[in-house]
Tab-separated table of C-alpha atoms in Angstrom:
chain	number	residue	atom	x	y	z
A	12	MET	CA	-32.952	78.339	-127.386
A	13	LEU	CA	-36.067	77.557	-125.314
A	14	ASP	CA	-35.245	73.831	-125.332
A	15	TYR	CA	-31.722	74.639	-124.133
A	16	LEU	CA	-33.069	76.785	-121.268
A	17	ILE	CA	-35.531	74.078	-120.230
A	18	GLN	CA	-32.776	71.435	-120.203
A	19	LEU	CA	-30.495	73.748	-118.217
A	20	ASP	CA	-33.358	74.395	-115.795
A	21	ILE	CA	-33.877	70.654	-115.250
A	22	GLN	CA	-30.140	70.075	-114.800
A	23	LEU	CA	-29.895	72.871	-112.232
A	24	LEU	CA	-32.846	71.444	-110.274
A	25	GLU	CA	-31.306	67.971	-110.342
A	26	TRP	CA	-27.939	69.416	-109.258
A	27	VAL	CA	-29.594	71.039	-106.221
A	28	HIS	CA	-31.150	67.703	-105.292
A	29	ALA	CA	-27.941	65.744	-105.862
A	30	HIS	CA	-25.549	68.100	-104.045
A	31	MET	CA	-27.346	70.370	-101.574
A	32	HIS	CA	-29.462	68.026	-99.466
A	33	SER	CA	-28.416	67.066	-95.949
A	34	SER	CA	-30.274	65.825	-92.894
A	35	TRP	CA	-30.215	69.242	-91.183
A	36	SER	CA	-31.288	71.203	-94.271
A	37	ASP	CA	-33.978	68.632	-95.076
A	38	ALA	CA	-35.379	69.306	-91.598
A	39	ILE	CA	-35.234	73.129	-91.854
A	40	VAL	CA	-35.802	74.194	-95.471
A	41	PRO	CA	-39.412	72.936	-95.815
A	42	TYR	CA	-40.384	75.292	-92.980
A	43	LEU	CA	-39.083	78.290	-94.937
A	44	ARG	CA	-41.864	77.820	-97.473
A	45	ASN	CA	-44.619	77.260	-94.905
A	46	ARG	CA	-46.840	80.363	-94.755
A	47	PHE	CA	-47.817	79.672	-91.139
A	48	VAL	CA	-44.190	80.004	-90.014
A	49	TRP	CA	-44.205	83.625	-91.185
A	50	ILE	CA	-47.474	84.722	-89.508
A	51	PRO	CA	-45.641	86.291	-86.520
A	52	LEU	CA	-43.526	88.341	-88.949
A	53	TYR	CA	-46.614	89.493	-90.859
A	54	VAL	CA	-48.380	90.454	-87.619
A	55	PHE	CA	-45.280	92.354	-86.467
A	56	ILE	CA	-45.049	94.273	-89.764
A	57	ILE	CA	-48.732	95.240	-89.657
A	58	ALA	CA	-48.535	96.319	-86.002
A	59	PHE	CA	-45.298	98.231	-86.633
A	60	MET	CA	-46.785	100.110	-89.578
A	61	LEU	CA	-50.025	100.973	-87.783
A	62	PHE	CA	-48.244	102.088	-84.608
A	63	ASN	CA	-45.499	104.113	-86.289
A	64	PHE	CA	-47.217	105.543	-89.355
A	65	ARG	CA	-50.895	105.665	-88.298
A	66	THR	CA	-53.061	106.550	-91.328
A	67	LYS	CA	-50.228	106.175	-93.839
A	68	GLY	CA	-49.379	102.883	-92.155
A	69	ALA	CA	-52.948	101.643	-92.617
A	70	ILE	CA	-52.862	102.674	-96.282
A	71	TRP	CA	-49.488	100.948	-96.611
A	72	VAL	CA	-50.870	97.706	-95.109
A	73	LEU	CA	-53.841	97.798	-97.512
A	74	ALA	CA	-51.481	98.474	-100.422
A	75	LEU	CA	-49.275	95.544	-99.384
A	76	LEU	CA	-52.321	93.261	-99.207
A	77	PHE	CA	-53.347	94.486	-102.665
A	78	VAL	CA	-49.839	93.721	-103.970
A	79	VAL	CA	-50.016	90.164	-102.625
A	80	GLY	CA	-53.512	89.594	-104.019
A	81	LEU	CA	-52.653	90.970	-107.457
A	82	VAL	CA	-49.337	89.120	-107.671
A	83	ASP	CA	-50.933	85.864	-106.530
A	84	GLN	CA	-53.794	86.043	-109.017
A	85	THR	CA	-51.445	87.025	-111.844
A	86	SER	CA	-49.125	84.108	-111.110
A	87	SER	CA	-51.509	81.350	-110.056
A	88	LYS	CA	-54.550	82.060	-112.210
A	89	PHE	CA	-53.263	83.829	-115.313
A	90	ILE	CA	-49.652	82.812	-116.015
A	91	LYS	CA	-49.743	79.210	-114.745
A	92	TYR	CA	-52.833	78.364	-116.782
A	93	SER	CA	-51.473	80.118	-119.862
A	94	VAL	CA	-48.022	78.469	-119.798
A	95	LYS	CA	-49.128	75.068	-118.370
A	96	ARG	CA	-45.639	73.842	-117.474
A	97	LEU	CA	-45.909	70.738	-115.297
A	98	ARG	CA	-44.257	70.812	-111.889
A	99	PRO	CA	-41.073	68.731	-111.673
A	100	CYS	CA	-42.802	66.452	-109.161
A	101	HIS	CA	-45.500	65.761	-111.789
A	102	THR	CA	-42.915	64.952	-114.479
A	103	GLU	CA	-41.881	61.303	-114.178
A	104	GLN	CA	-38.424	61.626	-115.769
A	105	VAL	CA	-37.529	64.500	-113.439
A	106	GLN	CA	-39.290	63.298	-110.284
A	107	GLU	CA	-37.192	60.139	-110.059
A	108	ASN	CA	-34.113	62.349	-109.481
A	109	LEU	CA	-35.679	64.444	-106.701
A	110	ASP	CA	-35.838	64.166	-102.932
A	111	MET	CA	-39.479	65.092	-102.414
A	112	LEU	CA	-39.882	66.639	-98.963
A	113	VAL	CA	-43.466	67.905	-99.268
A	114	PRO	CA	-46.596	66.918	-101.211
A	115	CYS	CA	-46.370	67.977	-104.842
A	116	GLY	CA	-49.219	70.481	-104.883
A	117	GLY	CA	-50.950	71.828	-107.973
A	118	LEU	CA	-50.337	70.666	-111.510
A	119	TYR	CA	-48.488	73.654	-112.997
A	120	SER	CA	-45.275	75.321	-111.946
A	121	PHE	CA	-44.482	78.443	-114.008
A	122	THR	CA	-44.435	80.896	-112.332
A	123	SER	CA	-43.877	80.077	-108.679
A	124	SER	CA	-46.599	81.832	-106.705
A	125	HIS	CA	-44.480	81.552	-103.538
A	126	ALA	CA	-41.713	83.447	-105.339
A	127	ALA	CA	-44.099	85.956	-106.911
A	128	ASN	CA	-45.870	86.673	-103.606
A	129	HIS	CA	-42.729	86.986	-101.507
A	130	PHE	CA	-40.813	89.038	-104.061
A	131	GLY	CA	-43.898	91.207	-104.595
A	132	MET	CA	-44.033	91.900	-100.850
A	133	SER	CA	-40.276	92.339	-100.636
A	134	PHE	CA	-39.974	94.778	-103.523
A	135	PHE	CA	-42.928	96.781	-102.213
A	136	ILE	CA	-41.244	96.959	-98.788
A	137	PHE	CA	-37.837	97.640	-100.394
A	138	PHE	CA	-39.121	100.652	-102.350
A	139	THR	CA	-41.462	102.092	-99.684
A	140	LEU	CA	-40.423	101.270	-96.131
A	141	GLY	CA	-36.828	100.875	-97.315
A	142	ARG	CA	-36.746	104.618	-98.011
A	143	VAL	CA	-37.165	105.237	-94.277
A	144	PHE	CA	-35.312	102.200	-92.902
A	145	LYS	CA	-32.514	101.569	-95.383
A	146	LYS	CA	-31.100	98.604	-93.447
A	147	ILE	CA	-34.167	96.458	-94.184
A	148	LYS	CA	-33.830	96.681	-97.981
A	149	TRP	CA	-31.515	93.737	-98.576
A	150	PRO	CA	-32.754	91.502	-95.741
A	151	VAL	CA	-36.289	91.510	-97.202
A	152	LEU	CA	-34.960	90.503	-100.623
A	153	ILE	CA	-32.794	87.777	-99.067
A	154	TRP	CA	-35.884	86.544	-97.181
A	155	ALA	CA	-37.843	86.313	-100.452
A	156	ALA	CA	-34.927	84.509	-102.114
A	157	LEU	CA	-34.715	81.947	-99.289
A	158	VAL	CA	-38.453	81.248	-99.340
A	159	SER	CA	-38.270	80.919	-103.129
A	160	PHE	CA	-35.194	78.683	-103.119
A	161	ALA	CA	-37.017	76.390	-100.688
A	162	GLN	CA	-39.510	75.686	-103.487
A	163	VAL	CA	-36.706	74.309	-105.656
A	164	TYR	CA	-35.131	72.481	-102.723
A	165	VAL	CA	-38.319	70.568	-101.854
A	166	GLY	CA	-38.882	69.642	-105.518
A	167	VAL	CA	-42.066	71.523	-106.406
A	168	HIS	CA	-40.512	74.163	-108.712
A	169	TYR	CA	-37.770	74.624	-111.271
A	170	PRO	CA	-35.283	77.509	-110.899
A	171	LEU	CA	-36.856	79.343	-113.879
A	172	ASP	CA	-40.223	79.213	-112.085
A	173	ILE	CA	-38.557	81.163	-109.278
A	174	LEU	CA	-37.017	83.715	-111.639
A	175	GLY	CA	-40.364	84.167	-113.378
A	176	GLY	CA	-42.126	84.622	-110.043
A	177	ALA	CA	-39.475	87.091	-108.885
A	178	LEU	CA	-39.969	89.093	-112.084
A	179	VAL	CA	-43.754	89.186	-111.606
A	180	GLY	CA	-43.221	90.265	-107.994
A	181	PHE	CA	-40.748	92.953	-109.042
A	182	VAL	CA	-43.010	94.413	-111.724
A	183	ILE	CA	-46.177	94.482	-109.615
A	184	GLY	CA	-44.552	95.235	-106.245
A	185	GLY	CA	-42.296	97.878	-107.771
A	186	THR	CA	-45.075	99.538	-109.761
A	187	LEU	CA	-47.424	99.732	-106.791
A	188	ALA	CA	-44.567	100.977	-104.580
A	189	TRP	CA	-43.924	103.749	-107.112
A	190	TYR	CA	-47.601	104.741	-107.007
A	191	PHE	CA	-47.707	104.522	-103.208
A	192	ASN	CA	-44.642	106.781	-102.947
A	193	LEU	CA	-46.261	109.341	-105.258
A	194	ARG	CA	-49.366	109.546	-103.065
A	195	TRP	CA	-48.340	108.658	-99.516
A	196	ALA	CA	-44.539	108.472	-99.230
A	197	LEU	CA	-43.423	107.406	-95.772
A	198	GLU	CA	-41.182	109.840	-93.933
A	199	LYS	CA	-38.982	109.519	-90.872
A	200	GLN	CA	-40.661	112.468	-89.149
A	201	ALA	CA	-43.916	110.489	-89.256
A	202	LEU	CA	-42.493	108.268	-86.507
A	203	PRO	CA	-43.713	109.102	-82.991
A	204	ALA	CA	-41.177	110.911	-80.807
A	205	SER	CA	-39.684	108.750	-78.072
């Protein structure tokens, strides 16, 4: 069963590289995975939370940073070095079928830390801030999915690496969101009157 899943994973990655690449997407998709591209969004979120929710907003920002740190360490230090699955760009038989758009990066791929981090943030936002602003729930998950898919598109991760990272992000982000909501649930009336 595991061998079948691994073969299916490789075939799906190769299908993405054979059928989804174009000159315009090759120019855009690598930027989706670049952490510096998202700095303005992160700054906006922090400023928004501090301005609109004051003390609870500051606690929320610290909790979000804790989510990212915990998810990142779990994925990049614990799981990757336990599983030791080579990245597709470090696997000769797979690499020859890929359009590499970025440097390969580290040696191991499972789980994707990009996916874990972004889904961890997204699920935390989904379950906390999404209670107050329901319209942001699905856009934050779509954002995490796009950033994660970019990892497959550029050839540094397999699709199962993304699913594994998303699961890690869901478990940690969701659990810490549950705890945050027990202690400091955000409420609409906390917003300043305009």
